[in-house]
């Protein structure tokens, strides 16, 4: 992981494409850029681990990451817990997706493990810096929190659909057995 | 459904207890109260139906509601879809929980069906009125959207846990068969 300092001119458009920073004026985007650090990870690096404390959010500028969650499988009669990872999704740089953003809300634990599938370049934003910014500029705070709620809400919709699908499959299996 | 007009004095504390309006000053709570309508529903009434367009949010002042979602079950060889409701949770007036709040974010469809299990009294807030308010007062908007993102995020956490549990059960069943 290395820190780079590059000029911030053409970078405003990258930030504007990020779902978390939609409908925010260029002037306010500059304030966000001022607290972004560019960080690189190598193919195979783990960027965050499920269960860890989270204190940064990331925006993908280059590369692809995978998002994986633990499954808990009971093994043998002793019922020891055996954790195996399931890959839920991949995120690519195309729309500059954000991850780790839940930690903006609470000092919550990471809900997934994120690994670099290729060499990656991210913007990293410390929560403490972003929180200070949104408390100082409430319009910016309003837009970011609206976007964050929208992102989380669309993830909730997908998770809810998944629950309904899995419950349906289970009830069919249990009916047949 | 009847509309009541009551004085707004002791009602500020009820609104302050609602997760959506936490950490908001009493002065700003008054602005919210000004756009709340009191509405009553009778035991057995359906307050919202999954799939309908949503244009209001509700805060429970008195009574209990059930939250149910459709399960899709294929029936017979023709594979006709057969929808059956599963009750996911009940909400009671205790902490003045909010429901329907996803519609604040987008003109999204209701994600669950809500029925009154007892006679109920709610505050109803039209989305259009609340949207106008948060665009006019960005500090209020920031606090509400922060709270909304937090509510949705904790629901996402529960849904994610449910997905992991169900996937784990399914993989055990499929391993054994």
mmCIF file of C-alpha atoms in Angstrom:
data_model
loop_
_atom_site.group_PDB
_atom_site.id
_atom_site.type_symbol
_atom_site.label_atom_id
_atom_site.label_comp_id
_atom_site.label_asym_id
_atom_site.label_seq_id
_atom_site.Cartn_x
_atom_site.Cartn_y
_atom_site.Cartn_z
ATOM 1 C CA UNK A 1 0.000 0.000 0.000
ATOM 2 C CA UNK A 2 1.552 3.284 -1.157
ATOM 3 C CA UNK A 3 0.329 6.877 -0.960
ATOM 4 C CA UNK A 4 0.492 9.083 -4.057
ATOM 5 C CA UNK A 5 -0.070 12.828 -4.317
ATOM 6 C CA UNK A 6 -1.428 13.787 -7.739
ATOM 7 C CA UNK A 7 -3.025 17.033 -8.888
ATOM 8 C CA UNK A 8 -6.814 17.070 -8.455
ATOM 9 C CA UNK A 9 -7.936 18.585 -11.812
ATOM 10 C CA UNK A 10 -9.472 15.783 -13.964
ATOM 11 C CA UNK A 11 -10.286 13.819 -10.833
ATOM 12 C CA UNK A 12 -13.471 15.704 -10.021
ATOM 13 C CA UNK A 13 -15.318 13.828 -12.776
ATOM 14 C CA UNK A 14 -14.299 10.453 -11.293
ATOM 15 C CA UNK A 15 -15.702 11.442 -7.913
ATOM 16 C CA UNK A 16 -18.887 12.782 -9.519
ATOM 17 C CA UNK A 17 -19.515 9.355 -11.098
ATOM 18 C CA UNK A 18 -19.437 7.649 -7.715
ATOM 19 C CA UNK A 19 -22.943 6.804 -6.469
ATOM 20 C CA UNK A 20 -22.096 8.191 -3.011
ATOM 21 C CA UNK A 21 -21.310 11.645 -4.430
ATOM 22 C CA UNK A 22 -24.035 12.051 -7.077
ATOM 23 C CA UNK A 23 -25.793 15.444 -7.473
ATOM 24 C CA UNK A 24 -23.018 17.236 -5.570
ATOM 25 C CA UNK A 25 -21.632 20.471 -7.018
ATOM 26 C CA UNK A 26 -18.032 20.567 -8.323
ATOM 27 C CA UNK A 27 -17.137 23.078 -5.616
ATOM 28 C CA UNK A 28 -18.199 20.645 -2.912
ATOM 29 C CA UNK A 29 -16.563 17.706 -4.738
ATOM 30 C CA UNK A 30 -13.272 19.601 -4.333
ATOM 31 C CA UNK A 31 -13.783 19.522 -0.565
ATOM 32 C CA UNK A 32 -14.156 15.734 -0.762
ATOM 33 C CA UNK A 33 -11.081 15.382 -2.996
ATOM 34 C CA UNK A 34 -9.100 17.303 -0.392
ATOM 35 C CA UNK A 35 -9.623 14.454 2.093
ATOM 36 C CA UNK A 36 -9.064 11.592 -0.410
ATOM 37 C CA UNK A 37 -5.815 9.634 -0.369
ATOM 38 C CA UNK A 38 -4.806 7.562 -3.367
ATOM 39 C CA UNK A 39 -3.828 4.058 -2.313
ATOM 40 C CA UNK A 40 -2.679 1.055 -4.337
ATOM 41 C CA UNK A 41 -3.237 -2.615 -3.556
ATOM 42 C CA UNK A 42 -1.672 -5.558 -5.386
ATOM 43 C CA UNK A 43 -3.525 -8.522 -6.898
ATOM 44 C CA UNK A 44 -4.401 -10.919 -4.075
ATOM 45 C CA UNK A 45 -4.237 -8.280 -1.309
ATOM 46 C CA UNK A 46 -7.031 -8.249 1.274
ATOM 47 C CA UNK A 47 -8.347 -4.699 1.583
ATOM 48 C CA UNK A 48 -10.739 -5.398 4.441
ATOM 49 C CA UNK A 49 -11.782 -8.430 6.418
ATOM 50 C CA UNK A 50 -15.318 -9.248 7.601
ATOM 51 C CA UNK A 51 -15.603 -8.595 11.337
ATOM 52 C CA UNK A 52 -12.780 -6.041 11.523
ATOM 53 C CA UNK A 53 -13.434 -2.512 12.740
ATOM 54 C CA UNK A 54 -13.905 -0.196 9.770
ATOM 55 C CA UNK A 55 -12.537 3.328 9.671
ATOM 56 C CA UNK A 56 -12.247 4.144 5.946
ATOM 57 C CA UNK A 57 -14.315 4.029 2.796
ATOM 58 C CA UNK A 58 -12.895 3.234 -0.642
ATOM 59 C CA UNK A 59 -13.715 4.317 -4.187
ATOM 60 C CA UNK A 60 -12.420 2.086 -6.989
ATOM 61 C CA UNK A 61 -10.420 4.034 -9.604
ATOM 62 C CA UNK A 62 -8.700 1.080 -11.291
ATOM 63 C CA UNK A 63 -9.000 -2.693 -10.977
ATOM 64 C CA UNK A 64 -11.494 -5.286 -9.754
ATOM 65 C CA UNK A 65 -12.276 -6.573 -6.272
ATOM 66 C CA UNK A 66 -14.346 -9.481 -4.989
ATOM 67 C CA UNK A 67 -16.828 -9.220 -2.129
ATOM 68 C CA UNK A 68 -17.097 -12.392 -0.013
ATOM 69 C CA UNK A 69 -19.031 -13.320 3.108
ATOM 70 C CA UNK A 70 -18.557 -16.124 5.600
ATOM 71 C CA UNK A 71 -20.860 -19.119 5.583
ATOM 72 C CA UNK A 72 -21.037 -21.048 8.853
ATOM 73 C CA UNK A 73 -21.014 -24.818 8.366
ATOM 74 C CA UNK A 74 -21.301 -27.206 11.283
ATOM 75 C CA UNK A 75 -18.770 -29.978 10.859
ATOM 76 C CA UNK A 76 -19.115 -33.399 12.484
ATOM 77 C CA UNK A 77 -20.990 -34.347 15.686
ATOM 78 C CA UNK A 78 -19.017 -31.964 17.876
ATOM 79 C CA UNK A 79 -20.575 -29.160 15.885
ATOM 80 C CA UNK A 80 -17.316 -27.226 15.491
ATOM 81 C CA UNK A 81 -17.806 -24.152 13.431
ATOM 82 C CA UNK A 82 -16.207 -24.207 10.045
ATOM 83 C CA UNK A 83 -16.189 -20.995 8.118
ATOM 84 C CA UNK A 84 -16.024 -20.998 4.371
ATOM 85 C CA UNK A 85 -16.126 -17.922 2.174
ATOM 86 C CA UNK A 86 -18.757 -17.429 -0.466
ATOM 87 C CA UNK A 87 -18.109 -14.838 -3.161
ATOM 88 C CA UNK A 88 -21.202 -12.659 -3.420
ATOM 89 C CA UNK A 89 -20.181 -10.207 -6.103
ATOM 90 C CA UNK A 90 -17.363 -8.488 -7.989
ATOM 91 C CA UNK A 91 -16.892 -4.735 -8.239
ATOM 92 C CA UNK A 92 -15.112 -3.108 -11.197
ATOM 93 C CA UNK A 93 -13.780 0.416 -11.643
ATOM 94 C CA UNK A 94 -16.366 1.266 -14.381
ATOM 95 C CA UNK A 95 -18.728 3.420 -12.308
ATOM 96 C CA UNK A 96 -16.233 4.006 -9.505
ATOM 97 C CA UNK A 97 -18.233 2.000 -6.937
ATOM 98 C CA UNK A 98 -17.721 2.638 -3.261
ATOM 99 C CA UNK A 99 -17.236 0.027 -0.540
ATOM 100 C CA UNK A 100 -16.813 0.122 3.226
ATOM 101 C CA UNK A 101 -19.297 2.992 3.389
ATOM 102 C CA UNK A 102 -21.400 1.423 6.167
ATOM 103 C CA UNK A 103 -18.653 2.413 8.598
ATOM 104 C CA UNK A 104 -19.638 6.048 7.945
ATOM 105 C CA UNK A 105 -22.773 5.419 9.974
ATOM 106 C CA UNK A 106 -21.535 3.722 13.091
ATOM 107 C CA UNK A 107 -18.290 2.250 14.277
ATOM 108 C CA UNK A 108 -19.613 -0.932 12.808
ATOM 109 C CA UNK A 109 -17.721 -4.047 11.850
ATOM 110 C CA UNK A 110 -16.983 -4.783 8.206
ATOM 111 C CA UNK A 111 -19.807 -6.911 6.794
ATOM 112 C CA UNK A 112 -17.721 -8.547 4.059
ATOM 113 C CA UNK A 113 -14.175 -9.424 3.079
ATOM 114 C CA UNK A 114 -12.840 -7.503 0.067
ATOM 115 C CA UNK A 115 -9.925 -8.822 -1.979
ATOM 116 C CA UNK A 116 -8.116 -7.311 -4.963
ATOM 117 C CA UNK A 117 -8.544 -9.587 -8.014
ATOM 118 C CA UNK A 118 -6.145 -7.365 -9.999
ATOM 119 C CA UNK A 119 -3.735 -4.578 -9.106
ATOM 120 C CA UNK A 120 -6.018 -1.806 -7.848
ATOM 121 C CA UNK A 121 -6.003 1.954 -7.335
ATOM 122 C CA UNK A 122 -8.489 3.453 -4.859
ATOM 123 C CA UNK A 123 -9.387 6.680 -3.201
ATOM 124 C CA UNK A 124 -9.376 6.106 0.531
ATOM 125 C CA UNK A 125 -11.359 8.489 2.754
ATOM 126 C CA UNK A 126 -11.018 8.333 6.549
ATOM 127 C CA UNK A 127 -14.437 8.300 8.228
ATOM 128 C CA UNK A 128 -13.300 10.829 10.796
ATOM 129 C CA UNK A 129 -12.406 13.294 8.010
ATOM 130 C CA UNK A 130 -15.663 12.770 6.120
ATOM 131 C CA UNK A 131 -17.728 13.047 9.298
ATOM 132 C CA UNK A 132 -16.048 16.343 10.170
ATOM 133 C CA UNK A 133 -16.762 17.602 6.641
ATOM 134 C CA UNK A 134 -20.485 16.736 6.690
ATOM 135 C CA UNK A 135 -20.956 18.274 10.156
ATOM 136 C CA UNK A 136 -19.393 21.489 8.848
ATOM 137 C CA UNK A 137 -21.294 21.563 5.502
ATOM 138 C CA UNK A 138 -24.835 20.272 6.041
ATOM 139 C CA UNK A 139 -25.872 20.539 2.406
ATOM 140 C CA UNK A 140 -22.985 18.261 1.483
ATOM 141 C CA UNK A 141 -23.921 16.028 4.425
ATOM 142 C CA UNK A 142 -27.537 15.874 3.280
ATOM 143 C CA UNK A 143 -26.602 14.860 -0.281
ATOM 144 C CA UNK A 144 -24.050 12.248 0.840
ATOM 145 C CA UNK A 145 -26.394 10.722 3.423
ATOM 146 C CA UNK A 146 -29.258 10.677 0.904
ATOM 147 C CA UNK A 147 -27.002 8.850 -1.562
ATOM 148 C CA UNK A 148 -25.747 6.503 1.149
ATOM 149 C CA UNK A 149 -29.305 5.649 2.211
ATOM 150 C CA UNK A 150 -30.174 4.999 -1.447
ATOM 151 C CA UNK A 151 -27.168 2.692 -1.938
ATOM 152 C CA UNK A 152 -27.920 0.742 1.249
ATOM 153 C CA UNK A 153 -31.612 0.606 0.374
ATOM 154 C CA UNK A 154 -30.962 -0.947 -3.041
ATOM 155 C CA UNK A 155 -28.658 -3.501 -1.382
ATOM 156 C CA UNK A 156 -31.433 -4.250 1.134
ATOM 157 C CA UNK A 157 -33.857 -4.792 -1.739
ATOM 158 C CA UNK A 158 -31.472 -7.356 -3.297
ATOM 159 C CA UNK A 159 -30.883 -9.076 0.061
ATOM 160 C CA UNK A 160 -34.635 -9.235 0.682
ATOM 161 C CA UNK A 161 -35.164 -10.805 -2.753
ATOM 162 C CA UNK A 162 -32.448 -13.338 -1.902
ATOM 163 C CA UNK A 163 -34.159 -14.193 1.415
ATOM 164 C CA UNK A 164 -37.488 -14.720 -0.377
ATOM 165 C CA UNK A 165 -35.849 -16.927 -3.035
ATOM 166 C CA UNK A 166 -33.944 -19.043 -0.493
ATOM 167 C CA UNK A 167 -36.989 -19.378 1.771
ATOM 168 C CA UNK A 168 -39.059 -20.461 -1.236
ATOM 169 C CA UNK A 169 -36.496 -23.102 -2.269
ATOM 170 C CA UNK A 170 -36.273 -24.389 1.321
ATOM 171 C CA UNK A 171 -40.040 -24.670 1.685
ATOM 172 C CA UNK A 172 -40.222 -26.625 -1.599
ATOM 173 C CA UNK A 173 -37.466 -29.023 -0.442
ATOM 174 C CA UNK A 174 -39.074 -29.497 2.982
ATOM 175 C CA UNK A 175 -42.494 -30.093 1.357
ATOM 176 C CA UNK A 176 -41.021 -32.799 -0.914
ATOM 177 C CA UNK A 177 -39.118 -34.637 1.820
ATOM 178 C CA UNK B 1 -59.204 6.386 8.069
ATOM 179 C CA UNK B 2 -59.944 9.695 9.814
ATOM 180 C CA UNK B 3 -57.851 12.835 10.210
ATOM 181 C CA UNK B 4 -57.556 14.458 13.645
ATOM 182 C CA UNK B 5 -56.170 17.846 14.503
ATOM 183 C CA UNK B 6 -54.676 17.891 17.983
ATOM 184 C CA UNK B 7 -52.385 20.437 19.619
ATOM 185 C CA UNK B 8 -48.677 19.648 19.107
ATOM 186 C CA UNK B 9 -47.311 20.298 22.645
ATOM 187 C CA UNK B 10 -46.539 16.889 24.275
ATOM 188 C CA UNK B 11 -46.157 15.325 20.843
ATOM 189 C CA UNK B 12 -42.617 16.560 20.287
ATOM 190 C CA UNK B 13 -41.307 13.862 22.660
ATOM 191 C CA UNK B 14 -43.040 11.109 20.660
ATOM 192 C CA UNK B 15 -41.373 12.299 17.468
ATOM 193 C CA UNK B 16 -37.995 12.581 19.221
ATOM 194 C CA UNK B 17 -38.207 8.897 20.194
ATOM 195 C CA UNK B 18 -38.622 7.834 16.561
ATOM 196 C CA UNK B 19 -35.382 6.435 15.133
ATOM 197 C CA UNK B 20 -35.819 8.539 11.969
ATOM 198 C CA UNK B 21 -35.821 11.796 13.956
ATOM 199 C CA UNK B 22 -33.126 11.125 16.576
ATOM 200 C CA UNK B 23 -30.661 13.914 17.515
ATOM 201 C CA UNK B 24 -32.903 16.577 15.960
ATOM 202 C CA UNK B 25 -33.540 19.772 17.955
ATOM 203 C CA UNK B 26 -37.052 20.456 19.314
ATOM 204 C CA UNK B 27 -37.291 23.527 17.105
ATOM 205 C CA UNK B 28 -36.759 21.394 13.996
ATOM 206 C CA UNK B 29 -39.061 18.646 15.333
ATOM 207 C CA UNK B 30 -41.822 21.288 15.317
ATOM 208 C CA UNK B 31 -41.281 21.713 11.572
ATOM 209 C CA UNK B 32 -41.781 17.958 11.134
ATOM 210 C CA UNK B 33 -44.895 17.948 13.332
ATOM 211 C CA UNK B 34 -46.338 20.679 11.129
ATOM 212 C CA UNK B 35 -46.423 18.245 8.184
ATOM 213 C CA UNK B 36 -47.672 15.197 10.197
ATOM 214 C CA UNK B 37 -51.284 14.066 9.900
ATOM 215 C CA UNK B 38 -52.789 11.809 12.554
ATOM 216 C CA UNK B 39 -54.539 8.853 10.943
ATOM 217 C CA UNK B 40 -56.363 5.903 12.477
ATOM 218 C CA UNK B 41 -56.667 2.395 11.078
ATOM 219 C CA UNK B 42 -58.905 -0.377 12.435
ATOM 220 C CA UNK B 43 -57.819 -3.902 13.408
ATOM 221 C CA UNK B 44 -57.450 -5.929 10.198
ATOM 222 C CA UNK B 45 -56.957 -2.911 7.906
ATOM 223 C CA UNK B 46 -54.180 -3.085 5.316
ATOM 224 C CA UNK B 47 -52.068 0.065 5.567
ATOM 225 C CA UNK B 48 -49.834 -0.673 2.595
ATOM 226 C CA UNK B 49 -49.477 -3.502 0.111
ATOM 227 C CA UNK B 50 -46.197 -4.909 -1.234
ATOM 228 C CA UNK B 51 -45.674 -3.742 -4.811
ATOM 229 C CA UNK B 52 -47.849 -0.606 -4.528
ATOM 230 C CA UNK B 53 -46.379 2.842 -5.151
ATOM 231 C CA UNK B 54 -45.439 4.459 -1.840
ATOM 232 C CA UNK B 55 -45.977 8.131 -1.148
ATOM 233 C CA UNK B 56 -46.150 8.360 2.647
ATOM 234 C CA UNK B 57 -44.227 7.259 5.707
ATOM 235 C CA UNK B 58 -45.863 6.266 8.995
ATOM 236 C CA UNK B 59 -44.892 6.532 12.660
ATOM 237 C CA UNK B 60 -46.721 4.222 15.069
ATOM 238 C CA UNK B 61 -48.250 6.122 18.006
ATOM 239 C CA UNK B 62 -50.633 3.405 19.236
ATOM 240 C CA UNK B 63 -51.215 -0.234 18.308
ATOM 241 C CA UNK B 64 -49.374 -3.098 16.615
ATOM 242 C CA UNK B 65 -48.837 -3.929 12.940
ATOM 243 C CA UNK B 66 -47.472 -6.982 11.146
ATOM 244 C CA UNK B 67 -44.927 -6.837 8.326
ATOM 245 C CA UNK B 68 -45.360 -9.580 5.715
ATOM 246 C CA UNK B 69 -43.628 -10.406 2.447
ATOM 247 C CA UNK B 70 -44.679 -12.583 -0.460
ATOM 248 C CA UNK B 71 -43.127 -15.991 -0.968
ATOM 249 C CA UNK B 72 -43.321 -17.377 -4.488
ATOM 250 C CA UNK B 73 -44.198 -21.061 -4.575
ATOM 251 C CA UNK B 74 -44.426 -22.998 -7.837
ATOM 252 C CA UNK B 75 -47.499 -25.180 -7.736
ATOM 253 C CA UNK B 76 -47.918 -28.317 -9.860
ATOM 254 C CA UNK B 77 -46.314 -29.177 -13.201
ATOM 255 C CA UNK B 78 -47.656 -26.105 -14.975
ATOM 256 C CA UNK B 79 -45.510 -24.052 -12.650
ATOM 257 C CA UNK B 80 -48.244 -21.489 -11.892
ATOM 258 C CA UNK B 81 -47.075 -18.946 -9.424
ATOM 259 C CA UNK B 82 -48.735 -19.144 -6.068
ATOM 260 C CA UNK B 83 -48.060 -16.331 -3.688
ATOM 261 C CA UNK B 84 -48.280 -16.887 0.036
ATOM 262 C CA UNK B 85 -47.526 -14.310 2.682
ATOM 263 C CA UNK B 86 -44.891 -14.863 5.324
ATOM 264 C CA UNK B 87 -45.000 -12.672 8.413
ATOM 265 C CA UNK B 88 -41.501 -11.342 8.975
ATOM 266 C CA UNK B 89 -41.971 -9.200 12.051
ATOM 267 C CA UNK B 90 -44.365 -7.218 14.229
ATOM 268 C CA UNK B 91 -43.948 -3.561 15.108
ATOM 269 C CA UNK B 92 -45.382 -2.069 18.322
ATOM 270 C CA UNK B 93 -45.872 1.545 19.361
ATOM 271 C CA UNK B 94 -43.221 1.330 22.167
ATOM 272 C CA UNK B 95 -40.377 3.186 20.420
ATOM 273 C CA UNK B 96 -42.611 4.779 17.786
ATOM 274 C CA UNK B 97 -41.076 2.836 14.910
ATOM 275 C CA UNK B 98 -41.355 4.139 11.391
ATOM 276 C CA UNK B 99 -42.368 2.209 8.286
ATOM 277 C CA UNK B 100 -42.687 3.014 4.586
ATOM 278 C CA UNK B 101 -39.621 5.231 4.853
ATOM 279 C CA UNK B 102 -37.862 3.691 1.814
ATOM 280 C CA UNK B 103 -40.270 5.668 -0.364
ATOM 281 C CA UNK B 104 -38.486 8.827 0.852
ATOM 282 C CA UNK B 105 -35.519 7.854 -1.300
ATOM 283 C CA UNK B 106 -37.048 7.013 -4.630
ATOM 284 C CA UNK B 107 -40.543 6.551 -5.980
ATOM 285 C CA UNK B 108 -39.997 2.936 -5.118
ATOM 286 C CA UNK B 109 -42.574 0.228 -4.631
ATOM 287 C CA UNK B 110 -43.531 -0.910 -1.139
ATOM 288 C CA UNK B 111 -41.304 -3.827 -0.133
ATOM 289 C CA UNK B 112 -43.780 -5.364 2.337
ATOM 290 C CA UNK B 113 -47.459 -5.551 3.209
ATOM 291 C CA UNK B 114 -48.367 -3.912 6.529
ATOM 292 C CA UNK B 115 -51.564 -4.837 8.378
ATOM 293 C CA UNK B 116 -53.028 -3.468 11.612
ATOM 294 C CA UNK B 117 -53.203 -6.252 14.223
ATOM 295 C CA UNK B 118 -55.064 -3.892 16.599
ATOM 296 C CA UNK B 119 -56.749 -0.515 16.204
ATOM 297 C CA UNK B 120 -53.854 1.822 15.410
ATOM 298 C CA UNK B 121 -52.993 5.507 15.508
ATOM 299 C CA UNK B 122 -50.168 6.782 13.262
ATOM 300 C CA UNK B 123 -48.529 9.948 12.147
ATOM 301 C CA UNK B 124 -48.604 10.013 8.372
ATOM 302 C CA UNK B 125 -46.090 12.211 6.528
ATOM 303 C CA UNK B 126 -46.397 12.767 2.778
ATOM 304 C CA UNK B 127 -43.052 12.229 1.043
ATOM 305 C CA UNK B 128 -43.510 15.339 -1.059
ATOM 306 C CA UNK B 129 -43.884 17.462 2.114
ATOM 307 C CA UNK B 130 -40.860 15.890 3.825
ATOM 308 C CA UNK B 131 -38.735 16.205 0.678
ATOM 309 C CA UNK B 132 -39.591 19.890 0.403
ATOM 310 C CA UNK B 133 -38.679 20.362 4.082
ATOM 311 C CA UNK B 134 -35.255 18.682 3.832
ATOM 312 C CA UNK B 135 -34.390 20.614 0.660
ATOM 313 C CA UNK B 136 -35.181 23.844 2.507
ATOM 314 C CA UNK B 137 -33.388 22.940 5.774
ATOM 315 C CA UNK B 138 -30.222 20.989 4.972
ATOM 316 C CA UNK B 139 -29.214 20.406 8.573
ATOM 317 C CA UNK B 140 -32.569 18.734 9.169
ATOM 318 C CA UNK B 141 -32.115 16.861 5.884
ATOM 319 C CA UNK B 142 -28.646 15.698 6.917
ATOM 320 C CA UNK B 143 -29.856 14.348 10.288
ATOM 321 C CA UNK B 144 -32.919 12.616 8.796
ATOM 322 C CA UNK B 145 -30.926 11.037 5.950
ATOM 323 C CA UNK B 146 -28.189 9.922 8.386
ATOM 324 C CA UNK B 147 -30.863 8.286 10.559
ATOM 325 C CA UNK B 148 -32.570 6.766 7.519
ATOM 326 C CA UNK B 149 -29.281 5.309 6.260
ATOM 327 C CA UNK B 150 -28.660 3.883 9.756
ATOM 328 C CA UNK B 151 -32.127 2.281 9.914
ATOM 329 C CA UNK B 152 -31.770 0.762 6.429
ATOM 330 C CA UNK B 153 -28.226 -0.367 7.214
ATOM 331 C CA UNK B 154 -29.288 -2.258 10.340
ATOM 332 C CA UNK B 155 -32.075 -3.916 8.315
ATOM 333 C CA UNK B 156 -29.505 -4.847 5.660
ATOM 334 C CA UNK B 157 -27.336 -6.397 8.363
ATOM 335 C CA UNK B 158 -30.272 -8.563 9.520
ATOM 336 C CA UNK B 159 -31.182 -9.524 5.939
ATOM 337 C CA UNK B 160 -27.536 -10.435 5.223
ATOM 338 C CA UNK B 161 -27.454 -12.633 8.339
ATOM 339 C CA UNK B 162 -30.658 -14.297 7.142
ATOM 340 C CA UNK B 163 -29.128 -14.952 3.693
ATOM 341 C CA UNK B 164 -26.049 -16.522 5.304
ATOM 342 C CA UNK B 165 -28.199 -18.704 7.612
ATOM 343 C CA UNK B 166 -30.469 -19.873 4.787
ATOM 344 C CA UNK B 167 -27.546 -20.527 2.436
ATOM 345 C CA UNK B 168 -25.827 -22.510 5.185
ATOM 346 C CA UNK B 169 -28.946 -24.640 5.833
ATOM 347 C CA UNK B 170 -29.381 -25.247 2.101
ATOM 348 C CA UNK B 171 -25.765 -26.298 1.621
ATOM 349 C CA UNK B 172 -26.086 -28.742 4.543
ATOM 350 C CA UNK B 173 -29.285 -30.249 3.075
ATOM 351 C CA UNK B 174 -27.751 -30.524 -0.401
ATOM 352 C CA UNK B 175 -24.589 -32.111 1.046
ATOM 353 C CA UNK B 176 -26.677 -34.756 2.872
ATOM 354 C CA UNK B 177 -28.922 -35.634 -0.093
#
